Short mmCIF file of C-alpha atoms in Angstrom, two decimals:
data_model
loop_
_atom_site.label_atom_id
_atom_site.label_comp_id
_atom_site.label_asym_id
_atom_site.label_seq_id
_atom_site.Cartn_x
_atom_site.Cartn_y
_atom_site.Cartn_z
CA GLN A 230 81.71 103.32 93.98
CA VAL A 231 85.18 102.71 95.39
CA GLN A 232 88.13 102.33 93.07
CA LEU A 233 91.83 101.94 93.83
CA VAL A 234 94.22 102.49 90.92
CA GLU A 235 97.85 101.44 91.25
CA SER A 236 100.87 102.50 89.25
CA GLY A 237 104.66 102.39 89.42
CA GLY A 238 105.39 98.68 89.08
CA GLY A 239 107.86 97.27 86.61
CA LEU A 240 111.14 95.49 86.08
CA VAL A 241 114.19 96.70 88.01
CA GLN A 242 117.61 95.35 88.89
CA ALA A 243 118.65 94.32 92.39
CA GLY A 244 119.63 97.31 94.50
CA GLY A 245 117.35 99.65 92.59
CA SER A 246 114.29 101.60 93.72
CA LEU A 247 110.64 101.95 92.80
CA ARG A 248 107.77 104.05 94.10
CA LEU A 249 104.32 102.53 93.93
CA SER A 250 101.27 104.79 93.95
CA CYS A 251 97.63 104.03 94.72
CA ALA A 252 95.04 106.70 93.94
CA ALA A 253 91.58 106.27 95.43
CA SER A 254 88.08 107.42 94.56
CA GLY A 255 84.96 106.88 96.65
CA ILE A 256 86.93 106.47 99.89
CA SER A 257 89.16 108.79 101.91
CA PHE A 258 92.60 107.47 102.81
CA SER A 259 92.75 110.02 105.64
CA LEU A 260 89.98 108.24 107.56
CA VAL A 261 90.92 104.57 107.27
CA THR A 262 93.82 102.18 107.65
CA VAL A 263 95.56 101.61 104.32
CA GLY A 264 98.11 99.02 103.39
CA TRP A 265 100.26 97.36 100.79
CA PHE A 266 100.23 93.59 100.35
CA ARG A 267 102.16 91.31 98.02
CA GLN A 268 101.78 87.80 96.70
CA ALA A 269 104.42 85.69 95.00
CA PRO A 270 103.50 82.60 92.93
CA GLY A 271 102.58 79.66 95.17
CA LYS A 272 102.75 81.76 98.33
CA GLN A 273 100.20 83.32 100.65
CA ARG A 274 99.44 87.02 100.34
CA GLU A 275 101.30 88.94 103.03
CA LEU A 276 101.14 92.40 104.55
CA VAL A 277 104.10 94.55 103.54
CA ALA A 278 103.28 97.90 105.15
CA ALA A 279 100.29 99.65 106.71
CA MET A 280 99.36 103.11 107.97
CA THR A 281 96.46 104.01 110.26
CA SER A 282 94.38 107.18 110.14
CA GLY A 283 96.56 108.39 113.00
CA SER A 284 99.70 107.84 110.88
CA SER A 285 101.03 104.90 112.87
CA THR A 286 102.97 102.51 110.62
CA ASN A 287 103.71 98.81 110.58
CA TYR A 288 106.18 96.93 108.36
CA ALA A 289 107.01 93.33 107.66
CA ASP A 290 110.39 92.38 109.10
CA SER A 291 111.66 91.52 105.63
CA VAL A 292 111.21 95.09 104.35
CA LYS A 293 111.86 97.15 107.49
CA GLY A 294 114.46 99.81 106.81
CA ARG A 295 114.07 99.50 103.04
CA PHE A 296 110.40 100.35 102.37
CA THR A 297 108.43 103.41 103.48
CA ILE A 298 104.66 103.92 103.34
CA SER A 299 103.28 107.45 103.12
CA ARG A 300 100.17 109.30 102.00
CA ASP A 301 99.19 112.59 100.41
CA ILE A 302 95.82 113.57 101.85
CA ALA A 303 95.21 116.33 99.30
CA LYS A 304 95.70 113.86 96.44
CA ASN A 305 94.02 110.96 98.28
CA THR A 306 96.97 108.80 97.31
CA VAL A 307 99.11 106.33 99.24
CA TYR A 308 102.70 105.51 98.26
CA LEU A 309 105.19 102.75 98.87
CA GLN A 310 108.81 103.80 98.42
CA MET A 311 110.88 100.69 97.81
CA ASN A 312 114.67 100.97 98.10
CA SER A 313 117.48 98.41 97.98
CA LEU A 314 115.24 95.97 96.15
CA LYS A 315 116.05 92.27 96.26
CA PRO A 316 114.98 89.41 93.97
CA GLU A 317 112.84 88.02 96.80
CA ASP A 318 110.75 91.20 96.62
CA THR A 319 109.39 89.98 93.28
CA ALA A 320 105.60 89.70 93.58
CA VAL A 321 102.29 91.21 92.62
CA TYR A 322 101.68 94.19 94.90
CA TYR A 323 98.17 95.26 95.96
CA CYS A 324 96.91 98.31 97.81
CA ASN A 325 94.08 97.85 100.29
CA ALA A 326 91.62 99.86 102.36
CA VAL A 327 88.60 99.05 104.55
CA GLY A 328 85.46 101.16 104.47
CA ARG A 329 85.02 103.12 107.69
CA VAL A 330 81.27 102.48 107.94
CA SER A 331 80.67 99.43 105.76
CA LYS A 332 83.84 97.59 106.88
CA LYS A 333 84.05 96.27 103.34
CA ASP A 334 87.51 95.32 102.07
CA TYR A 335 88.66 97.12 98.91
CA TRP A 336 91.58 96.09 96.72
CA GLY A 337 93.44 97.48 93.78
CA GLN A 338 93.96 95.39 90.67
CA GLY A 339 97.57 94.62 91.54
CA THR A 340 100.81 95.64 89.88
CA GLN A 341 103.74 93.37 89.04
CA VAL A 342 107.14 94.11 90.54
CA THR A 343 110.03 92.04 89.20
CA VAL A 344 113.55 92.40 90.57
CA SER A 345 116.32 90.83 88.51
CA SER A 346 119.56 89.51 89.99
#
């Protein structure tokens, strides 16, 4: 059984910072590509940041230079450090991983991030 548990979301003011965490069970973040997605009301879910098993990273242009994805292999946890937050960053954020063998897509429950102006 695979479970992704997110934490760290909340309400912050523009210019502030948050660190989102996603702890996994039943899957190893060291062996698969992991990512953070977000979805604002009425908009399509979009990729924010991703990291491969080889530690290559990819960021959306809108967050490049402000957000950083990282992982702690010992804790089997992936993080998203979010700095210089803007109101347009307001969305529900989801962590994601794909099973190495099954290729099944796994998602966290989502955590709300709200940035006030």
